JSON list of C-alpha atoms in Angstrom, two decimals:
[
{"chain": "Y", "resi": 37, "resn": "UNK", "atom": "CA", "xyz": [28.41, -0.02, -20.42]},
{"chain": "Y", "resi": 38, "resn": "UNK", "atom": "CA", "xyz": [26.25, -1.73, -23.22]},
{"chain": "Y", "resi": 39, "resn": "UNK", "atom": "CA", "xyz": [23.70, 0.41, -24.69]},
{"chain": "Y", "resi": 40, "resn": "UNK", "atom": "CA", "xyz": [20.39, -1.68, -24.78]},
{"chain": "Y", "resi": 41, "resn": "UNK", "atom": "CA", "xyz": [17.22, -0.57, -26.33]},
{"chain": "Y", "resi": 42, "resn": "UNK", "atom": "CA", "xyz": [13.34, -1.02, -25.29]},
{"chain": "Y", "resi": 43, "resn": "UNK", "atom": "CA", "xyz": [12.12, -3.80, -27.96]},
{"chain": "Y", "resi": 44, "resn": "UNK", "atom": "CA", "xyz": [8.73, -3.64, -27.11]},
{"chain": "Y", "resi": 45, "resn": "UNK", "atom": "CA", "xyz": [5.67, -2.09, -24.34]},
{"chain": "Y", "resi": 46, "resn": "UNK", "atom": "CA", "xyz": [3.28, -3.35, -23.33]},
{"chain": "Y", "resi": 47, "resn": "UNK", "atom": "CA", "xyz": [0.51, -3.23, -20.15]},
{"chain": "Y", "resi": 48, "resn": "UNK", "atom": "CA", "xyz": [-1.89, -5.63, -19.09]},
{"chain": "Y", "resi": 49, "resn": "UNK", "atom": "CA", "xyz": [-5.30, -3.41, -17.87]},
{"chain": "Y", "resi": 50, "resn": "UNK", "atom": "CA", "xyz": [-6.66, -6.47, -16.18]},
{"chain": "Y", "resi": 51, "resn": "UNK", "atom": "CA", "xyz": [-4.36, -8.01, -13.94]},
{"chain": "Y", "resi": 52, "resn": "UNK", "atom": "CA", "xyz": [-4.02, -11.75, -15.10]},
{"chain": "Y", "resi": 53, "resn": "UNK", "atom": "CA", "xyz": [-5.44, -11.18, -18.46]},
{"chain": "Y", "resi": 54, "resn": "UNK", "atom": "CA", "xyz": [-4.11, -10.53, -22.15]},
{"chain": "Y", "resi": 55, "resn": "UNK", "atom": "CA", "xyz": [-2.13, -7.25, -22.46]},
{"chain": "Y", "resi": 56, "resn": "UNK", "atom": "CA", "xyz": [-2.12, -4.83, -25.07]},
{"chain": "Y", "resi": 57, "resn": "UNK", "atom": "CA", "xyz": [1.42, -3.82, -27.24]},
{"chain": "Y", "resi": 58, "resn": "UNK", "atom": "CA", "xyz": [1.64, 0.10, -27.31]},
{"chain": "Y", "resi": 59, "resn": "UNK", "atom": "CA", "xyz": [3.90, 2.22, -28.85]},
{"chain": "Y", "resi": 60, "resn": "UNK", "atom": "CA", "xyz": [4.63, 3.96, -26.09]},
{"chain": "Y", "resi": 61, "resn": "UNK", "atom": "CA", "xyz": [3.49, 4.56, -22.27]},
{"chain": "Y", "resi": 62, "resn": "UNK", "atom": "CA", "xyz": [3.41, 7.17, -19.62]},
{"chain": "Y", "resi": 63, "resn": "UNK", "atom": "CA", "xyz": [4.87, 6.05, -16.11]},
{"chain": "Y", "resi": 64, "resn": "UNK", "atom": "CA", "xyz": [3.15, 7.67, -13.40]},
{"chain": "Y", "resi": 65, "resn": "UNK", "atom": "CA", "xyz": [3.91, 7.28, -9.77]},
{"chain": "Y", "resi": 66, "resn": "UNK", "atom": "CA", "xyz": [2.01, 3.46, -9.58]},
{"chain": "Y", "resi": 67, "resn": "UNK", "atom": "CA", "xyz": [3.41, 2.22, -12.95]},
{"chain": "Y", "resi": 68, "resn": "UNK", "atom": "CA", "xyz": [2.87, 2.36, -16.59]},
{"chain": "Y", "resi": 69, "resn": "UNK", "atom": "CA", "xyz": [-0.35, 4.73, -17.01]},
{"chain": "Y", "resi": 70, "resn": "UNK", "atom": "CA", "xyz": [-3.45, 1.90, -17.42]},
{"chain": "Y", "resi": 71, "resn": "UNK", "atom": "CA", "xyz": [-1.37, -1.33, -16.49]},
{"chain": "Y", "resi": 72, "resn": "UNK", "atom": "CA", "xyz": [-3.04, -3.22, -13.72]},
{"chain": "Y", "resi": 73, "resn": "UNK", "atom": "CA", "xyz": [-5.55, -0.68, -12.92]},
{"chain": "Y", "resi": 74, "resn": "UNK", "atom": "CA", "xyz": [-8.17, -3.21, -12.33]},
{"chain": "Y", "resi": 75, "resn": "UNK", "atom": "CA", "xyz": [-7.99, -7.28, -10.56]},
{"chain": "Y", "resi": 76, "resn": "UNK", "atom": "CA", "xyz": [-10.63, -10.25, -10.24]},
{"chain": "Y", "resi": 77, "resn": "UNK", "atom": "CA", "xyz": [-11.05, -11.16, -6.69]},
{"chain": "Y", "resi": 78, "resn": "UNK", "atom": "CA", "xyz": [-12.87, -13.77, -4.74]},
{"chain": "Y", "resi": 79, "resn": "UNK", "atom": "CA", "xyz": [-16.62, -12.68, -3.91]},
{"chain": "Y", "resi": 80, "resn": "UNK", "atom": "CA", "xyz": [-15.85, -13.69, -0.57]},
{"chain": "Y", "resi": 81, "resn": "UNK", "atom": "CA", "xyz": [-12.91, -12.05, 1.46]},
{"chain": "Y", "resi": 82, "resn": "UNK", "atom": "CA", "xyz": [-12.11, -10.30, -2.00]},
{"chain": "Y", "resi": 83, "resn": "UNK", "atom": "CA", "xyz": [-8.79, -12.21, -2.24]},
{"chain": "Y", "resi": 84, "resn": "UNK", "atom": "CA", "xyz": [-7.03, -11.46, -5.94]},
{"chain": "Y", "resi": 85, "resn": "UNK", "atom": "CA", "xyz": [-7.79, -14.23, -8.86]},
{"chain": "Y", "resi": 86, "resn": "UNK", "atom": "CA", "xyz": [-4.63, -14.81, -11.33]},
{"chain": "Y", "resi": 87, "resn": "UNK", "atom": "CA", "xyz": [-4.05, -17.57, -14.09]},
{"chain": "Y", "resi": 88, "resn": "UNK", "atom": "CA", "xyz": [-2.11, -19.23, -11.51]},
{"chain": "Y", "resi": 89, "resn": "UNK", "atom": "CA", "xyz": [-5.34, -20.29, -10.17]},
{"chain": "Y", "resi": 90, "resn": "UNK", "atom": "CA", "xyz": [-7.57, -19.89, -13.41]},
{"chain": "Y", "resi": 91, "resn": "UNK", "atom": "CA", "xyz": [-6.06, -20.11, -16.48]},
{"chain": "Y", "resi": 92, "resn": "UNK", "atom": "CA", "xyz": [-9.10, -18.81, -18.47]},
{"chain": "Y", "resi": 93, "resn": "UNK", "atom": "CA", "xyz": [-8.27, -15.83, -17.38]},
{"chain": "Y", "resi": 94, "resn": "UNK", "atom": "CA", "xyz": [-5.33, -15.41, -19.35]},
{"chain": "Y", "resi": 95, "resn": "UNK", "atom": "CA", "xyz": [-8.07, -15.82, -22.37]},
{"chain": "Y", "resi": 96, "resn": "UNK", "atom": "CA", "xyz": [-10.01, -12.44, -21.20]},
{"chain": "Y", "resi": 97, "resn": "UNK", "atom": "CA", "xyz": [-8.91, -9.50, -23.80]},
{"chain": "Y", "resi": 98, "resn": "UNK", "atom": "CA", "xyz": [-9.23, -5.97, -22.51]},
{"chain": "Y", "resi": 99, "resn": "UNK", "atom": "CA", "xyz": [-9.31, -3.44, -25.59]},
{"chain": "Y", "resi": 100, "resn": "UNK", "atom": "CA", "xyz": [-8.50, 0.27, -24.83]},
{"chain": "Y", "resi": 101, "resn": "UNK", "atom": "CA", "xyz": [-9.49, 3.31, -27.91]},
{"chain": "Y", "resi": 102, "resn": "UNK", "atom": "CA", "xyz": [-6.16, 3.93, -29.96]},
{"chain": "Y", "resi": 103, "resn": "UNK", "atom": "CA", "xyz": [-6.41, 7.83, -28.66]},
{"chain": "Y", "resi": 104, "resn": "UNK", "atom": "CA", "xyz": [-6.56, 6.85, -25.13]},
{"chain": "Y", "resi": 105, "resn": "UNK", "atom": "CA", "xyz": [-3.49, 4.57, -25.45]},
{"chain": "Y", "resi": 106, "resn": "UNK", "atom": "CA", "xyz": [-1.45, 7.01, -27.89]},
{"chain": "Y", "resi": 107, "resn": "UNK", "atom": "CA", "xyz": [-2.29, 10.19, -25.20]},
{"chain": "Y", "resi": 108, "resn": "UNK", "atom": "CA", "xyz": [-1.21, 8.26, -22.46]},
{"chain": "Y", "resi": 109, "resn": "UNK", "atom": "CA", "xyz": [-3.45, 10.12, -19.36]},
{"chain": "Y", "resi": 110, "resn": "UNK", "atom": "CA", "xyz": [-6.64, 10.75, -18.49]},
{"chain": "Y", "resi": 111, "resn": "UNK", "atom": "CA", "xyz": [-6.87, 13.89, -19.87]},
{"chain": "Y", "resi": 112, "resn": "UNK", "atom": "CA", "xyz": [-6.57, 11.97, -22.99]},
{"chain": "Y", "resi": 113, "resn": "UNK", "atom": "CA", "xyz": [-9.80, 10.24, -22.40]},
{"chain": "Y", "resi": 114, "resn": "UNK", "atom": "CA", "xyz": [-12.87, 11.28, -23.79]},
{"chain": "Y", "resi": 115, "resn": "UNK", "atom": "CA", "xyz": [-16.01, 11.43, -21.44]},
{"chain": "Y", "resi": 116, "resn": "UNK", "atom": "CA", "xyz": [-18.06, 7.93, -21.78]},
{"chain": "Y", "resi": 117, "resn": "UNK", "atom": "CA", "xyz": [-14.83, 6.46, -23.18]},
{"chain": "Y", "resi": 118, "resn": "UNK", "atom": "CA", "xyz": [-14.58, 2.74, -21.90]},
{"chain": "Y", "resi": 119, "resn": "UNK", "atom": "CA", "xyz": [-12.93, -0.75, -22.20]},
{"chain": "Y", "resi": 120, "resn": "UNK", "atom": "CA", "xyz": [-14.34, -3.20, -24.14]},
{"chain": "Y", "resi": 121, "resn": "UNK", "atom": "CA", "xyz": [-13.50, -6.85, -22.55]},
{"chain": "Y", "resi": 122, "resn": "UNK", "atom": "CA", "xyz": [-14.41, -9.72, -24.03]},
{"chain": "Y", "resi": 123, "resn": "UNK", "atom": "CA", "xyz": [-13.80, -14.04, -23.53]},
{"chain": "Y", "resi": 124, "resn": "UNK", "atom": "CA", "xyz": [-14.01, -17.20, -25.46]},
{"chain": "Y", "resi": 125, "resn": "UNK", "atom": "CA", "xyz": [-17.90, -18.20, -24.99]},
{"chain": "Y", "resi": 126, "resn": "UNK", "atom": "CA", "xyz": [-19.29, -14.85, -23.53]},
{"chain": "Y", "resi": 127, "resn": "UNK", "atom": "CA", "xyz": [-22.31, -13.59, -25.83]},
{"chain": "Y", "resi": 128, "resn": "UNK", "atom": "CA", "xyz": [-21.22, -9.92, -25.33]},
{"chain": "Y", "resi": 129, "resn": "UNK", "atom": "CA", "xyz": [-18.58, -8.01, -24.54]},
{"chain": "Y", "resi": 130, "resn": "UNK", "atom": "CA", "xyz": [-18.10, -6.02, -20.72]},
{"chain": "Y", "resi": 131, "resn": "UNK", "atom": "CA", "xyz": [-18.16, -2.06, -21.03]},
{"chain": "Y", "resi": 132, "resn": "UNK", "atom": "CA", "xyz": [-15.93, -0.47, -18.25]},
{"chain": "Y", "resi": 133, "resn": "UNK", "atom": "CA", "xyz": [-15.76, 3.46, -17.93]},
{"chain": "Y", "resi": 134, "resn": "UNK", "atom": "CA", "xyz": [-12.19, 4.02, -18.78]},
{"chain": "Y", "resi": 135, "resn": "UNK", "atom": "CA", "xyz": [-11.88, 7.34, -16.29]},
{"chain": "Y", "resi": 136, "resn": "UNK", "atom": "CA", "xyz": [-11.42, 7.06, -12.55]},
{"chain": "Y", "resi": 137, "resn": "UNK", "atom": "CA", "xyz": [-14.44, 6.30, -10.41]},
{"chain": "Y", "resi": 138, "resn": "UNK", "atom": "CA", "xyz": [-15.80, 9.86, -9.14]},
{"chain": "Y", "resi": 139, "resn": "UNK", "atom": "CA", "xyz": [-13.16, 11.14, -6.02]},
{"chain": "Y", "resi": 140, "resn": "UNK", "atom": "CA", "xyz": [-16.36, 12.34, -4.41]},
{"chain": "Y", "resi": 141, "resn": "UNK", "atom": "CA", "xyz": [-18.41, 9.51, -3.61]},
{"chain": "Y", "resi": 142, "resn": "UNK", "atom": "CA", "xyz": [-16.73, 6.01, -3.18]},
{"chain": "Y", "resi": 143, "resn": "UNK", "atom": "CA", "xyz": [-20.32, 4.62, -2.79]},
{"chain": "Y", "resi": 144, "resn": "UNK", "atom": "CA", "xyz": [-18.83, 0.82, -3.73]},
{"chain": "Y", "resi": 145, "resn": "UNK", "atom": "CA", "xyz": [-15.51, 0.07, -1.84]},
{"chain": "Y", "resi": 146, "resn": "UNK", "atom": "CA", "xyz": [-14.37, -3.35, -1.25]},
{"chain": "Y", "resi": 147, "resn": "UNK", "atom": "CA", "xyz": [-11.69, -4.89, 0.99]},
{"chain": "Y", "resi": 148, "resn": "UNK", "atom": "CA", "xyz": [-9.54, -6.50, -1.26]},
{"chain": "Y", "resi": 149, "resn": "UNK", "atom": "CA", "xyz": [-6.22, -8.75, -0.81]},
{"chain": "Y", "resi": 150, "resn": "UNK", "atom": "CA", "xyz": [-3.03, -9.21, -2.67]},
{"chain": "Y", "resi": 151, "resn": "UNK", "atom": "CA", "xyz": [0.10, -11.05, -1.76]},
{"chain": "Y", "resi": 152, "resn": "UNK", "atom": "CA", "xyz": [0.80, -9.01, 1.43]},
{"chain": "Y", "resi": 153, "resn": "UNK", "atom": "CA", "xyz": [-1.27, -6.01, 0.60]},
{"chain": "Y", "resi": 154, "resn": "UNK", "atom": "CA", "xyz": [-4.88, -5.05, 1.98]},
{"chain": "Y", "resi": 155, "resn": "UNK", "atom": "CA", "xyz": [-6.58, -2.28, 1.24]},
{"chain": "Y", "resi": 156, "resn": "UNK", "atom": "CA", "xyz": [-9.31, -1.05, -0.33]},
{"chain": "Y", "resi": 157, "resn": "UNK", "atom": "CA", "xyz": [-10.49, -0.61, -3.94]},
{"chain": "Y", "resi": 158, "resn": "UNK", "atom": "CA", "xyz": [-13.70, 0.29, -6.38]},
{"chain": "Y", "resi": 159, "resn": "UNK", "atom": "CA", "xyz": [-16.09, -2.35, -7.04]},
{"chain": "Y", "resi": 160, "resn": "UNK", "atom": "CA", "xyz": [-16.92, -2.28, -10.44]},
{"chain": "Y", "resi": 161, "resn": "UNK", "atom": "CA", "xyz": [-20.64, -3.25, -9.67]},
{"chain": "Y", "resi": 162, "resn": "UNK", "atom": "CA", "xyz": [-23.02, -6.23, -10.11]},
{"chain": "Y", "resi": 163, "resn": "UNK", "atom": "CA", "xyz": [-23.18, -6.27, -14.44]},
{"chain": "Y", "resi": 164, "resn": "UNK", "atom": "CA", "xyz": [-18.96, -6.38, -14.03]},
{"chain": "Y", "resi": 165, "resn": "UNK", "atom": "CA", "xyz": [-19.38, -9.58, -11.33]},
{"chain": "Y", "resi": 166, "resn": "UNK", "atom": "CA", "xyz": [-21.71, -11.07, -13.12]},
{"chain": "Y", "resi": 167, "resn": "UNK", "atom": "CA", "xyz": [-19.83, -11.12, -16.14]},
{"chain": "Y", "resi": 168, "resn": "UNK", "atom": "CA", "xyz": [-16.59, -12.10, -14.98]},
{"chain": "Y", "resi": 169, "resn": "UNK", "atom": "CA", "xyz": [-18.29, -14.78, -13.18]},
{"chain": "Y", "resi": 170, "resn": "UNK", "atom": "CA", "xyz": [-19.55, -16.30, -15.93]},
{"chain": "Y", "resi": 171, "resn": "UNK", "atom": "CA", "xyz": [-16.47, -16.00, -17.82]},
{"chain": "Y", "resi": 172, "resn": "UNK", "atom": "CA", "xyz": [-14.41, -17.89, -15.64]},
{"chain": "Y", "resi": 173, "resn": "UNK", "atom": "CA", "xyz": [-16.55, -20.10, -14.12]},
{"chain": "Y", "resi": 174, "resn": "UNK", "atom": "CA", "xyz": [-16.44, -18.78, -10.30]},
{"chain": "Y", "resi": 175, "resn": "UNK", "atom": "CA", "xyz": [-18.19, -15.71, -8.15]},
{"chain": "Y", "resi": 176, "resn": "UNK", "atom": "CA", "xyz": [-15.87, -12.99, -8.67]},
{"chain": "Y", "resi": 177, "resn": "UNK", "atom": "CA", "xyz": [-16.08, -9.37, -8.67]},
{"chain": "Y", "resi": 178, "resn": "UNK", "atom": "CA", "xyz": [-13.60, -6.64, -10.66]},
{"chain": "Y", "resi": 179, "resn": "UNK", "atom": "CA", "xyz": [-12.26, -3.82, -9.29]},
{"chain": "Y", "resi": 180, "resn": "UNK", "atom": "CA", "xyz": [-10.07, -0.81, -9.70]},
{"chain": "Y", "resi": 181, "resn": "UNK", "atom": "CA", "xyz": [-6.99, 0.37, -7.61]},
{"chain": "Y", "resi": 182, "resn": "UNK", "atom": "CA", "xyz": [-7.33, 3.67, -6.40]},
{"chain": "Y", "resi": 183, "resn": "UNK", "atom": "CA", "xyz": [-4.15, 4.96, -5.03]},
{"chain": "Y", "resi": 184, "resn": "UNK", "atom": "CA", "xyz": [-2.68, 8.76, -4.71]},
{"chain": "Y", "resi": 185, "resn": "UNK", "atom": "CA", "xyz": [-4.38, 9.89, -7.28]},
{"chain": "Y", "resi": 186, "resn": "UNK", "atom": "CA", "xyz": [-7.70, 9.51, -4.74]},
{"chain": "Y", "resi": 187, "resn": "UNK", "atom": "CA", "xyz": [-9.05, 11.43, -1.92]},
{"chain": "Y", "resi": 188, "resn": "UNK", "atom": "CA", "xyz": [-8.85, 8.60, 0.17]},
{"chain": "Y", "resi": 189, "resn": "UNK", "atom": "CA", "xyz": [-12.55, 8.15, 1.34]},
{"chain": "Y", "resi": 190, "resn": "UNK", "atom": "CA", "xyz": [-13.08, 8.45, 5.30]},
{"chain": "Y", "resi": 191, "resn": "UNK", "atom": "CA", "xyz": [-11.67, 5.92, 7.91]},
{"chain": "Y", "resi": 192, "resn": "UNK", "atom": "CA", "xyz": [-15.39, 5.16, 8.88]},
{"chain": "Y", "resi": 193, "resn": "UNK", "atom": "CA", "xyz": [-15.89, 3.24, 5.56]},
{"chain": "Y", "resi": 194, "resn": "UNK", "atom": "CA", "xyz": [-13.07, 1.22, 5.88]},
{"chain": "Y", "resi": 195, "resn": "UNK", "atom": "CA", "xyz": [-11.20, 3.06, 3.12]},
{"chain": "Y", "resi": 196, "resn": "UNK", "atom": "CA", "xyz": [-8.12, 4.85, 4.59]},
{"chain": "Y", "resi": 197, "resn": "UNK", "atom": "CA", "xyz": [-6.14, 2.48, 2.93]},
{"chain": "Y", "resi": 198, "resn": "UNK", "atom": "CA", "xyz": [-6.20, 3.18, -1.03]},
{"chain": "Y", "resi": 199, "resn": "UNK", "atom": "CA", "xyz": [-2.00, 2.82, -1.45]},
{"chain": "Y", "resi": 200, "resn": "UNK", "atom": "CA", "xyz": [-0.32, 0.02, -2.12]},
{"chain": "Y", "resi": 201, "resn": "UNK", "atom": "CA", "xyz": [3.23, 0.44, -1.05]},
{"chain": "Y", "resi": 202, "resn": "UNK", "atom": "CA", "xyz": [6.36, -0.81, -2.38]},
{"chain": "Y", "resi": 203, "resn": "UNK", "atom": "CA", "xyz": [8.53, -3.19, 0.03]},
{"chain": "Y", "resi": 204, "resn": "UNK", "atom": "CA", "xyz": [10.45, -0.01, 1.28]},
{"chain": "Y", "resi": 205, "resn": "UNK", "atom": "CA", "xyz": [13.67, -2.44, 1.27]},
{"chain": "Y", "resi": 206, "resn": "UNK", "atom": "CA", "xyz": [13.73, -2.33, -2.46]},
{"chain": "Y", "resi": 207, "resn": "UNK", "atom": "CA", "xyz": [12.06, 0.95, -3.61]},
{"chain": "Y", "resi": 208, "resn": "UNK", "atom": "CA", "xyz": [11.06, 3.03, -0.80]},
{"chain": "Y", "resi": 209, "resn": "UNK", "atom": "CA", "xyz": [8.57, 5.68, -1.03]},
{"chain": "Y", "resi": 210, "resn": "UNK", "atom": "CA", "xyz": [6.86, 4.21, -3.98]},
{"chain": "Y", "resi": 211, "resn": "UNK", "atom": "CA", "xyz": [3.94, 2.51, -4.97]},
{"chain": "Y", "resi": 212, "resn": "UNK", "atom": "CA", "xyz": [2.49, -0.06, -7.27]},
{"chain": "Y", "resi": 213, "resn": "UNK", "atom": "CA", "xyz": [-1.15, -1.16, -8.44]},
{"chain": "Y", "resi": 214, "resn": "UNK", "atom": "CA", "xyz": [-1.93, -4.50, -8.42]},
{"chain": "Y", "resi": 215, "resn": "UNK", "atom": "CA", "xyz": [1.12, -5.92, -9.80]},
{"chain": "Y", "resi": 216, "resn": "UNK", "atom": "CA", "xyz": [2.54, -8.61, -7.95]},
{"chain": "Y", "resi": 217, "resn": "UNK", "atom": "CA", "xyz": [5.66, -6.37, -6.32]},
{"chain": "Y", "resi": 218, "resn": "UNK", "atom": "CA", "xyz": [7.24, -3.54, -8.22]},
{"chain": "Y", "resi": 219, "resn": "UNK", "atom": "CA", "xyz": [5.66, -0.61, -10.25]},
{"chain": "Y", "resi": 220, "resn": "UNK", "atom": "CA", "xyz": [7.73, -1.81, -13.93]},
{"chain": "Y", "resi": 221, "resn": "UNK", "atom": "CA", "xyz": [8.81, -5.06, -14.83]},
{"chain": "Y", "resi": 222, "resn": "UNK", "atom": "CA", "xyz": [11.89, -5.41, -17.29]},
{"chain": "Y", "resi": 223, "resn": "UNK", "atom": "CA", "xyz": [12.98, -8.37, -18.83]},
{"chain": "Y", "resi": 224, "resn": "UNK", "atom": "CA", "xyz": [16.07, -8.93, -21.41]},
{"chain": "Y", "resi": 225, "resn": "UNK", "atom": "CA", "xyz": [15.68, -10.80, -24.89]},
{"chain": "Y", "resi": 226, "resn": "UNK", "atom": "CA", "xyz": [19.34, -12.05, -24.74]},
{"chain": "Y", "resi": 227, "resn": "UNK", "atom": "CA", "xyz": [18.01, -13.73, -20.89]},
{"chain": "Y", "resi": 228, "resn": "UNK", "atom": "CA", "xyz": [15.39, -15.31, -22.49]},
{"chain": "Y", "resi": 229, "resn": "UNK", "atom": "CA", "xyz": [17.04, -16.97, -25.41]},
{"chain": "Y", "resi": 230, "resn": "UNK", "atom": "CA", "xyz": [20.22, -17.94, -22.73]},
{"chain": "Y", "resi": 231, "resn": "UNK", "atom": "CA", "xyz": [16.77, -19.72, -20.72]},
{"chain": "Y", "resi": 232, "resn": "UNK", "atom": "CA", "xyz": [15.20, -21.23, -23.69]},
{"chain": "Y", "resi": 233, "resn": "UNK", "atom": "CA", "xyz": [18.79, -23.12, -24.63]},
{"chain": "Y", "resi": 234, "resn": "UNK", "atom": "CA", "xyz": [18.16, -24.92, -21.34]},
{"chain": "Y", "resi": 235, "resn": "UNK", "atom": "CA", "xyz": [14.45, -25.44, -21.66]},
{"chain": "Y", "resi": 236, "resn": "UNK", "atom": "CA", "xyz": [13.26, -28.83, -23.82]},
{"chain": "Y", "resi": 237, "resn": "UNK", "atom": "CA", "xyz": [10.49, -26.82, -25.04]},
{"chain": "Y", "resi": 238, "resn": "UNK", "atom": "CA", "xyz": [11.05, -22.89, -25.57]},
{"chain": "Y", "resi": 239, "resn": "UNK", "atom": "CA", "xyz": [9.14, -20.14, -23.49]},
{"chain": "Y", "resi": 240, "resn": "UNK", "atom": "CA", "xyz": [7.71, -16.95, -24.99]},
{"chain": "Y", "resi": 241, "resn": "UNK", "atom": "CA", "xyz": [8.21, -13.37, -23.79]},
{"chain": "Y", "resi": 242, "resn": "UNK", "atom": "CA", "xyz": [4.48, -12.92, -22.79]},
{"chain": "Y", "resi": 243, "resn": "UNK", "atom": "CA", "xyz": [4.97, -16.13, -20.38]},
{"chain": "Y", "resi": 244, "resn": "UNK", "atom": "CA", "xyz": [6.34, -13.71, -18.16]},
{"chain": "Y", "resi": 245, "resn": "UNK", "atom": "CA", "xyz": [4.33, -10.43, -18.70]},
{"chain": "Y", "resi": 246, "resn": "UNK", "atom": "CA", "xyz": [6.94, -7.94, -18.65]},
{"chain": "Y", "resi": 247, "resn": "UNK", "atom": "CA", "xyz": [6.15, -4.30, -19.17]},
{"chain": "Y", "resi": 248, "resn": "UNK", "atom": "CA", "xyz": [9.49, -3.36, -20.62]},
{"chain": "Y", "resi": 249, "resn": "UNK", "atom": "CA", "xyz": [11.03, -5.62, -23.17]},
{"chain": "Y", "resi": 250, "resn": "UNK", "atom": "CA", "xyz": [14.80, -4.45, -23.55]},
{"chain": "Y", "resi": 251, "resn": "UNK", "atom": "CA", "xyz": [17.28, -6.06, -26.25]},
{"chain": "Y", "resi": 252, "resn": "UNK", "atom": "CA", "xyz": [21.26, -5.21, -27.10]},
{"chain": "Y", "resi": 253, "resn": "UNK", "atom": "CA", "xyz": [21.99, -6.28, -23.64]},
{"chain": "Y", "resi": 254, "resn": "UNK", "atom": "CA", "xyz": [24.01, -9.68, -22.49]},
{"chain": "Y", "resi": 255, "resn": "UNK", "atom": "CA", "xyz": [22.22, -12.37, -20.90]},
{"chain": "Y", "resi": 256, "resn": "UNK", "atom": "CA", "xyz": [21.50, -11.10, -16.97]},
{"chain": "Y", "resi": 257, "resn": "UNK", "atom": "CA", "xyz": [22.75, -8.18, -17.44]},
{"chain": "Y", "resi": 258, "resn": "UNK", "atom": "CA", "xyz": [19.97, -6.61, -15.88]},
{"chain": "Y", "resi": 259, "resn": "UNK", "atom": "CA", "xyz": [20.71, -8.28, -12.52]},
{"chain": "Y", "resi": 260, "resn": "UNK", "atom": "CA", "xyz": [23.75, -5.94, -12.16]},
{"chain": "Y", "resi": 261, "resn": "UNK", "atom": "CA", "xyz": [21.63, -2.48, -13.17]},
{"chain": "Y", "resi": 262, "resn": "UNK", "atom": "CA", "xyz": [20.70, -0.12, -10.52]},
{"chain": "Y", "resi": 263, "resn": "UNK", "atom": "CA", "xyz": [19.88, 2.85, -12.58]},
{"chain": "Y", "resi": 264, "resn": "UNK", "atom": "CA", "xyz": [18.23, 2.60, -16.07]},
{"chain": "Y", "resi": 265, "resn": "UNK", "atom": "CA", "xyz": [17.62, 6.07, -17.93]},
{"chain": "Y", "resi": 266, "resn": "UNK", "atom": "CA", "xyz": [15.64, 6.17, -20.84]},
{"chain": "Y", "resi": 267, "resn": "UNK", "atom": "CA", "xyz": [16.32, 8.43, -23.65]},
{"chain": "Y", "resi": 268, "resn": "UNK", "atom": "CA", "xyz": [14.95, 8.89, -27.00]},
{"chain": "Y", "resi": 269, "resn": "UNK", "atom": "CA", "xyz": [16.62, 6.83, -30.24]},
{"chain": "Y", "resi": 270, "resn": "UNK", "atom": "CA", "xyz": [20.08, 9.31, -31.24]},
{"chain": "Y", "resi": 271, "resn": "UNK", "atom": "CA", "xyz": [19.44, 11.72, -27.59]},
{"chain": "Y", "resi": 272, "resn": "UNK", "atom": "CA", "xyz": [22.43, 10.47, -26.17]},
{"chain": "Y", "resi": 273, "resn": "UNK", "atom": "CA", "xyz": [23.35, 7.13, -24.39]},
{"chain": "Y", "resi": 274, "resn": "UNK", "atom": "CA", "xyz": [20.84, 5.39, -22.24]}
]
């Protein structure tokens, strides 16, 4: 078997929006530590927002402190550390608190929506709504998956369901945030340059927003994997 190697990392805090290249990332049991932690959903019903439906959205940048991204977990992260987000035409940049909302309280859930999931999640609160509203032109409101790393809040408030599940057909007895299926997504240099000598005009890698860019491998390779272990450069195959 080929050995490939990981070109590139990268997450994407806000789902929809730019990502951020790291040098390297933790997984944890939802996904790459930070990627997708937080959607834009409809004011009413709380349905998810993507480009797909406002491309402006692809324009919001999400910036993250170099020591939170190099440590790679919360412990990591400074008290009062936070996300700066910022968008073409807003005066001023949205401050997030980067750590978890406090396990204790959950004193602004919201129902939220996604593909086949619905559950709930953290509001981020009005100044976060506000903002993105204005950004993209729509009322919106931001927030932040929650998951086993909560004390899921009680059944009264609507908020036994925190987990997203992965389709148990595929990966059973995982999860994932709020990326569209599956926890990590891997694509293959050699299967996008194979695409693009089909295409008129050439796609980009960050068209398709993978978390794991891999090279060294043949075109669709990948298709064939069921295992992929990941070892450091001159550890041994992988």
């Amino acid at each position: 078997m080929a050995i490939s190697t990981i070109s590139s990392l990268h997450i994407y805090p806000i789902k929809s929006a730019k990502g951020i290249a790291v040098a390297s990332a933790r997984l944890t049991e939802s996904g790459l530590f930070l990627d997708r932690e937080w959607m834009v959903v409809k004011e009413e019903g709380g349905k998810f927002i993507t480009a797909r439906q406002i491309p402006k959205l692809l324009l919001v940048e999400p910036s993250v402190p170099h020591e939170v991204l190099e440590g790679g977990s919360w412990a990591a992260c400074p008290p009062g550390a936070v996300m700066r987000v910022s968008a073409p035409g807003m005066p001023s940049p949205l401050l997030l608190p980067l750590r978890p909302p406090d396990r204790s309280s959950y004193s602004q859930l919201r129902t939220v929506t996604v593909w086949e999931w619905t559950g709930s999640a953290a509001d981020e609160g009005d100044d976060a709504a506000a903002w993105f509203s204005q950004a993209l032109g729509t009322p919106c409101r931001l927030v932040r998956y929650l998951g086993t790393a909560s004390q899921p809040p009680p059944a009264s408030e609507g908020g036994e369901r925190v987990v997203r599940p992965v389709d148990p057909a595929f990966a059973a007895g995982y999860e994932t945030r709020f990326a569209d299926a599956y926890p990590v997504l891997a694509a293959s240099q050699s299967s996008l340059a194979d695409l693009n000598s089909r295409l008129a005009a050439p796609l980009t890698m960050d068209r398709f927003r993978p978390n794991v860019v891999v090279a060294g491998s043949g075109p669709w390779e990948e298709d064939s994997w069921t295992e992929v272990v990941v070892s450091r450069r001159g550890a041994g195959a992988g």
